[in-house]
């Protein structure tokens, strides 16, 4: 979800990348696996994501009931967040994450608009994210979005330091949206 999207987006001429064969909720994966892969895909440069449900893919008898699975509702949260920002201007900035964990299961992803007035990050289950903010327009308003429910928690303002250290509301997965107060 990270490497392929970043590699495709780096090719010229630039073309859209869509993660069209993602993990499915059910026997293969959980709602967490689906939303984690989706967020990492988008913040690594993908402009689309195909979520799947095992029962639907396999044409099982309960397929219609499974369409209301947790990951289906969580994909709607991604759409709401991405539709509220200029997602088409986001570029991956995972190289600015200073505390990237060693194991890929906990890798964080981030994307920013060119001048850094808007930054979006995904923390799978990390206690904090530390980011290089050199060259970004600061200070930031901090908003945490629960990717399970869509609930938001205001995180106040991030200092104007060259390194941003942000701690999510709890140890589960979270989205952080950093925006300069003058950003539309």
PDB file of C-alpha atoms in Angstrom:
ATOM      1  CA  UNK A   1       0.000   0.000   0.000  1.00  0.00           C
ATOM      2  CA  UNK A   2       2.909   2.362   0.645  1.00  0.00           C
ATOM      3  CA  UNK A   3       5.655   1.357  -1.774  1.00  0.00           C
ATOM      4  CA  UNK A   4       3.572   0.708  -4.866  1.00  0.00           C
ATOM      5  CA  UNK A   5       1.478   3.887  -4.576  1.00  0.00           C
ATOM      6  CA  UNK A   6       4.606   5.992  -3.983  1.00  0.00           C
ATOM      7  CA  UNK A   7       6.454   4.377  -6.879  1.00  0.00           C
ATOM      8  CA  UNK A   8       3.583   4.805  -9.352  1.00  0.00           C
ATOM      9  CA  UNK A   9       2.992   8.413  -8.302  1.00  0.00           C
ATOM     10  CA  UNK A  10       6.667   9.172  -8.854  1.00  0.00           C
ATOM     11  CA  UNK A  11       6.556   8.149 -12.515  1.00  0.00           C
ATOM     12  CA  UNK A  12       6.299  10.760 -15.251  1.00  0.00           C
ATOM     13  CA  UNK A  13       3.949  11.585 -16.713  1.00  0.00           C
ATOM     14  CA  UNK A  14       2.043  11.351 -13.454  1.00  0.00           C
ATOM     15  CA  UNK A  15      -0.977   9.073 -13.587  1.00  0.00           C
ATOM     16  CA  UNK A  16      -3.529   8.184 -10.936  1.00  0.00           C
ATOM     17  CA  UNK A  17      -2.938   5.075  -8.837  1.00  0.00           C
ATOM     18  CA  UNK A  18      -5.812   3.106  -7.336  1.00  0.00           C
ATOM     19  CA  UNK A  19      -5.410   0.262  -4.862  1.00  0.00           C
ATOM     20  CA  UNK A  20      -7.854  -2.033  -6.631  1.00  0.00           C
ATOM     21  CA  UNK A  21      -7.062  -5.310  -4.887  1.00  0.00           C
ATOM     22  CA  UNK A  22      -7.024  -4.485  -1.208  1.00  0.00           C
ATOM     23  CA  UNK A  23      -7.602  -6.664   1.828  1.00  0.00           C
ATOM     24  CA  UNK A  24     -11.139  -7.942   2.417  1.00  0.00           C
ATOM     25  CA  UNK A  25     -13.030  -7.888   5.694  1.00  0.00           C
ATOM     26  CA  UNK A  26     -14.121 -11.351   6.821  1.00  0.00           C
ATOM     27  CA  UNK A  27     -12.025 -14.498   6.836  1.00  0.00           C
ATOM     28  CA  UNK A  28      -9.051 -12.710   5.278  1.00  0.00           C
ATOM     29  CA  UNK A  29      -8.941  -9.528   7.362  1.00  0.00           C
ATOM     30  CA  UNK A  30     -10.641  -7.295   9.896  1.00  0.00           C
ATOM     31  CA  UNK A  31     -12.221  -3.857   9.613  1.00  0.00           C
ATOM     32  CA  UNK A  32      -8.967  -2.514  11.066  1.00  0.00           C
ATOM     33  CA  UNK A  33      -6.971  -4.170   8.266  1.00  0.00           C
ATOM     34  CA  UNK A  34      -9.264  -2.643   5.634  1.00  0.00           C
ATOM     35  CA  UNK A  35      -9.220   0.915   7.014  1.00  0.00           C
ATOM     36  CA  UNK A  36      -5.467   0.800   7.739  1.00  0.00           C
ATOM     37  CA  UNK A  37      -4.723  -0.270   4.167  1.00  0.00           C
ATOM     38  CA  UNK A  38      -7.093   2.381   2.811  1.00  0.00           C
ATOM     39  CA  UNK A  39      -5.593   5.253   4.799  1.00  0.00           C
ATOM     40  CA  UNK A  40      -2.036   4.188   4.038  1.00  0.00           C
ATOM     41  CA  UNK A  41      -2.909   3.855   0.340  1.00  0.00           C
ATOM     42  CA  UNK A  42      -4.427   7.356   0.129  1.00  0.00           C
ATOM     43  CA  UNK A  43      -1.643   9.027   2.118  1.00  0.00           C
ATOM     44  CA  UNK A  44       0.991   7.264   0.011  1.00  0.00           C
ATOM     45  CA  UNK A  45      -0.370   8.715  -3.217  1.00  0.00           C
ATOM     46  CA  UNK A  46      -3.285   6.520  -4.306  1.00  0.00           C
ATOM     47  CA  UNK A  47      -6.379   8.393  -5.467  1.00  0.00           C
ATOM     48  CA  UNK A  48      -8.721   5.446  -5.121  1.00  0.00           C
ATOM     49  CA  UNK A  49      -9.277   2.315  -3.075  1.00  0.00           C
ATOM     50  CA  UNK A  50     -11.435  -0.745  -3.579  1.00  0.00           C
ATOM     51  CA  UNK A  51     -12.656  -2.209  -0.298  1.00  0.00           C
ATOM     52  CA  UNK A  52     -13.973  -5.716  -0.234  1.00  0.00           C
ATOM     53  CA  UNK A  53     -16.047  -8.026   1.944  1.00  0.00           C
ATOM     54  CA  UNK A  54     -15.339 -11.783   1.832  1.00  0.00           C
ATOM     55  CA  UNK A  55     -19.012 -12.769   1.757  1.00  0.00           C
ATOM     56  CA  UNK A  56     -19.707 -10.493  -1.204  1.00  0.00           C
ATOM     57  CA  UNK A  57     -16.599 -11.558  -3.095  1.00  0.00           C
ATOM     58  CA  UNK A  58     -17.490 -15.232  -2.579  1.00  0.00           C
ATOM     59  CA  UNK A  59     -21.236 -14.706  -3.327  1.00  0.00           C
ATOM     60  CA  UNK A  60     -22.227 -16.206   0.014  1.00  0.00           C
ATOM     61  CA  UNK A  61     -25.856 -16.272   1.167  1.00  0.00           C
ATOM     62  CA  UNK A  62     -25.310 -13.479   3.718  1.00  0.00           C
ATOM     63  CA  UNK A  63     -23.593 -11.164   1.230  1.00  0.00           C
ATOM     64  CA  UNK A  64     -26.272  -8.445   1.346  1.00  0.00           C
ATOM     65  CA  UNK A  65     -26.199  -8.332   5.162  1.00  0.00           C
ATOM     66  CA  UNK A  66     -22.397  -8.046   5.100  1.00  0.00           C
ATOM     67  CA  UNK A  67     -22.595  -4.878   3.030  1.00  0.00           C
ATOM     68  CA  UNK A  68     -23.222  -3.013   6.307  1.00  0.00           C
ATOM     69  CA  UNK A  69     -20.013  -4.313   7.884  1.00  0.00           C
ATOM     70  CA  UNK A  70     -17.797  -2.028   9.995  1.00  0.00           C
ATOM     71  CA  UNK A  71     -15.298  -1.475   7.182  1.00  0.00           C
ATOM     72  CA  UNK A  72     -18.092  -0.339   4.847  1.00  0.00           C
ATOM     73  CA  UNK A  73     -19.082   2.385   7.313  1.00  0.00           C
ATOM     74  CA  UNK A  74     -15.424   3.293   7.840  1.00  0.00           C
ATOM     75  CA  UNK A  75     -14.894   3.802   4.102  1.00  0.00           C
ATOM     76  CA  UNK A  76     -17.607   6.480   4.310  1.00  0.00           C
ATOM     77  CA  UNK A  77     -15.535   8.215   7.018  1.00  0.00           C
ATOM     78  CA  UNK A  78     -12.537   8.277   4.675  1.00  0.00           C
ATOM     79  CA  UNK A  79     -14.728   9.833   1.984  1.00  0.00           C
ATOM     80  CA  UNK A  80     -15.975  12.530   4.402  1.00  0.00           C
ATOM     81  CA  UNK A  81     -12.458  13.444   5.529  1.00  0.00           C
ATOM     82  CA  UNK A  82     -10.983  13.452   2.025  1.00  0.00           C
ATOM     83  CA  UNK A  83     -13.918  15.444   0.591  1.00  0.00           C
ATOM     84  CA  UNK A  84     -13.369  18.115   3.262  1.00  0.00           C
ATOM     85  CA  UNK A  85      -9.803  18.821   2.106  1.00  0.00           C
ATOM     86  CA  UNK A  86      -8.063  19.401  -1.242  1.00  0.00           C
ATOM     87  CA  UNK A  87      -6.980  15.747  -1.462  1.00  0.00           C
ATOM     88  CA  UNK A  88      -5.868  16.177  -5.078  1.00  0.00           C
ATOM     89  CA  UNK A  89      -3.035  18.445  -3.873  1.00  0.00           C
ATOM     90  CA  UNK A  90      -1.738  15.998  -1.253  1.00  0.00           C
ATOM     91  CA  UNK A  91       1.682  14.446  -1.841  1.00  0.00           C
ATOM     92  CA  UNK A  92       3.216  11.676   0.286  1.00  0.00           C
ATOM     93  CA  UNK A  93       5.603  12.897   2.980  1.00  0.00           C
ATOM     94  CA  UNK A  94       6.323   9.668   4.883  1.00  0.00           C
ATOM     95  CA  UNK A  95      10.003  10.615   4.717  1.00  0.00           C
ATOM     96  CA  UNK A  96       9.202  13.416   7.192  1.00  0.00           C
ATOM     97  CA  UNK A  97       8.056  10.923   9.834  1.00  0.00           C
ATOM     98  CA  UNK A  98      11.008  10.818  12.227  1.00  0.00           C
ATOM     99  CA  UNK A  99       9.827   7.944  14.432  1.00  0.00           C
ATOM    100  CA  UNK A 100       8.704   5.437  11.787  1.00  0.00           C
ATOM    101  CA  UNK A 101       8.484   1.992  13.455  1.00  0.00           C
ATOM    102  CA  UNK A 102      10.615  -0.866  12.124  1.00  0.00           C
ATOM    103  CA  UNK A 103       7.789  -3.307  11.423  1.00  0.00           C
ATOM    104  CA  UNK A 104       5.434  -2.595   8.489  1.00  0.00           C
ATOM    105  CA  UNK A 105       2.364  -3.471  10.594  1.00  0.00           C
ATOM    106  CA  UNK A 106       2.839  -0.208  12.514  1.00  0.00           C
ATOM    107  CA  UNK A 107       4.096   2.022   9.695  1.00  0.00           C
ATOM    108  CA  UNK A 108       2.597   5.462   9.657  1.00  0.00           C
ATOM    109  CA  UNK A 109       1.736   7.428   6.525  1.00  0.00           C
ATOM    110  CA  UNK A 110       1.438  11.149   5.890  1.00  0.00           C
ATOM    111  CA  UNK A 111       0.702  13.499   3.029  1.00  0.00           C
ATOM    112  CA  UNK A 112       0.827  17.276   2.729  1.00  0.00           C
ATOM    113  CA  UNK A 113      -0.012  20.004   0.268  1.00  0.00           C
ATOM    114  CA  UNK A 114       3.033  21.650  -1.293  1.00  0.00           C
ATOM    115  CA  UNK A 115       3.595  24.477   1.200  1.00  0.00           C
ATOM    116  CA  UNK A 116       2.683  22.302   4.173  1.00  0.00           C
ATOM    117  CA  UNK A 117      -0.348  24.377   5.150  1.00  0.00           C
ATOM    118  CA  UNK A 118      -2.276  21.103   5.399  1.00  0.00           C
ATOM    119  CA  UNK A 119      -0.887  17.758   6.553  1.00  0.00           C
ATOM    120  CA  UNK A 120      -2.794  14.503   7.078  1.00  0.00           C
ATOM    121  CA  UNK A 121      -1.270  11.574   8.940  1.00  0.00           C
ATOM    122  CA  UNK A 122      -2.335   8.061   9.866  1.00  0.00           C
ATOM    123  CA  UNK A 123      -1.114   6.351  13.018  1.00  0.00           C
ATOM    124  CA  UNK A 124      -2.091   2.629  13.026  1.00  0.00           C
ATOM    125  CA  UNK A 125      -1.513   2.052  16.742  1.00  0.00           C
ATOM    126  CA  UNK A 126       1.368   4.285  17.637  1.00  0.00           C
ATOM    127  CA  UNK A 127       1.768   6.262  20.796  1.00  0.00           C
ATOM    128  CA  UNK A 128       2.897   9.377  18.919  1.00  0.00           C
ATOM    129  CA  UNK A 129       4.103  10.781  15.630  1.00  0.00           C
ATOM    130  CA  UNK A 130       7.147  12.994  15.285  1.00  0.00           C
ATOM    131  CA  UNK A 131       7.442  14.921  12.021  1.00  0.00           C
ATOM    132  CA  UNK A 132      10.000  17.185  10.375  1.00  0.00           C
ATOM    133  CA  UNK A 133       8.102  20.438   9.772  1.00  0.00           C
ATOM    134  CA  UNK A 134      10.922  22.454   8.188  1.00  0.00           C
ATOM    135  CA  UNK A 135       9.512  24.549   5.346  1.00  0.00           C
ATOM    136  CA  UNK A 136       5.891  24.053   6.346  1.00  0.00           C
ATOM    137  CA  UNK A 137       3.657  27.024   7.100  1.00  0.00           C
ATOM    138  CA  UNK A 138       3.052  26.940  10.849  1.00  0.00           C
ATOM    139  CA  UNK A 139       1.551  26.958  13.463  1.00  0.00           C
ATOM    140  CA  UNK A 140      -1.039  24.239  12.952  1.00  0.00           C
ATOM    141  CA  UNK A 141      -4.467  23.595  14.322  1.00  0.00           C
ATOM    142  CA  UNK A 142      -4.575  19.914  15.291  1.00  0.00           C
ATOM    143  CA  UNK A 143      -7.638  17.755  14.734  1.00  0.00           C
ATOM    144  CA  UNK A 144      -7.742  14.045  15.546  1.00  0.00           C
ATOM    145  CA  UNK A 145     -10.273  11.923  13.647  1.00  0.00           C
ATOM    146  CA  UNK A 146     -11.320   8.510  14.916  1.00  0.00           C
ATOM    147  CA  UNK A 147     -11.267   6.336  11.756  1.00  0.00           C
ATOM    148  CA  UNK A 148     -13.697   3.870  13.358  1.00  0.00           C
ATOM    149  CA  UNK A 149     -16.497   6.326  14.157  1.00  0.00           C
ATOM    150  CA  UNK A 150     -15.660   9.660  12.515  1.00  0.00           C
ATOM    151  CA  UNK A 151     -15.679  11.406  15.906  1.00  0.00           C
ATOM    152  CA  UNK A 152     -13.212  14.268  16.218  1.00  0.00           C
ATOM    153  CA  UNK A 153     -11.043  15.480  19.072  1.00  0.00           C
ATOM    154  CA  UNK A 154      -9.500  18.943  18.947  1.00  0.00           C
ATOM    155  CA  UNK A 155      -5.800  18.799  19.687  1.00  0.00           C
ATOM    156  CA  UNK A 156      -5.232  22.513  20.094  1.00  0.00           C
ATOM    157  CA  UNK A 157      -2.292  24.072  18.273  1.00  0.00           C
ATOM    158  CA  UNK A 158       1.055  22.557  17.348  1.00  0.00           C
ATOM    159  CA  UNK A 159       4.013  24.745  18.122  1.00  0.00           C
ATOM    160  CA  UNK A 160       6.063  26.477  15.477  1.00  0.00           C
ATOM    161  CA  UNK A 161       9.063  24.211  16.115  1.00  0.00           C
ATOM    162  CA  UNK A 162      10.895  22.470  13.278  1.00  0.00           C
ATOM    163  CA  UNK A 163       9.841  19.125  14.744  1.00  0.00           C
ATOM    164  CA  UNK A 164       6.208  18.345  15.543  1.00  0.00           C
ATOM    165  CA  UNK A 165       5.567  15.792  18.274  1.00  0.00           C
ATOM    166  CA  UNK A 166       1.914  14.779  18.433  1.00  0.00           C
ATOM    167  CA  UNK A 167       0.251  12.275  20.730  1.00  0.00           C
ATOM    168  CA  UNK A 168      -3.139  10.784  19.742  1.00  0.00           C
ATOM    169  CA  UNK A 169      -6.053  10.639  22.208  1.00  0.00           C
ATOM    170  CA  UNK A 170      -5.443   6.915  22.859  1.00  0.00           C
ATOM    171  CA  UNK A 171      -3.363   3.966  21.627  1.00  0.00           C
ATOM    172  CA  UNK A 172      -5.749   2.861  18.849  1.00  0.00           C
ATOM    173  CA  UNK A 173      -5.462   4.012  15.229  1.00  0.00           C
ATOM    174  CA  UNK A 174      -6.064   7.712  14.521  1.00  0.00           C
ATOM    175  CA  UNK A 175      -5.993  10.253  11.718  1.00  0.00           C
ATOM    176  CA  UNK A 176      -4.367  13.596  12.445  1.00  0.00           C
ATOM    177  CA  UNK A 177      -5.210  16.642  10.348  1.00  0.00           C
ATOM    178  CA  UNK A 178      -2.865  19.602  10.731  1.00  0.00           C
ATOM    179  CA  UNK A 179      -4.010  22.826   9.142  1.00  0.00           C
ATOM    180  CA  UNK A 180      -2.661  26.343   9.192  1.00  0.00           C
ATOM    181  CA  UNK A 181      -5.361  28.696  10.575  1.00  0.00           C
ATOM    182  CA  UNK A 182      -5.462  30.564   7.228  1.00  0.00           C
ATOM    183  CA  UNK A 183      -6.055  27.391   5.163  1.00  0.00           C
ATOM    184  CA  UNK A 184      -9.452  27.228   3.456  1.00  0.00           C
TER     185      UNK A 184
END
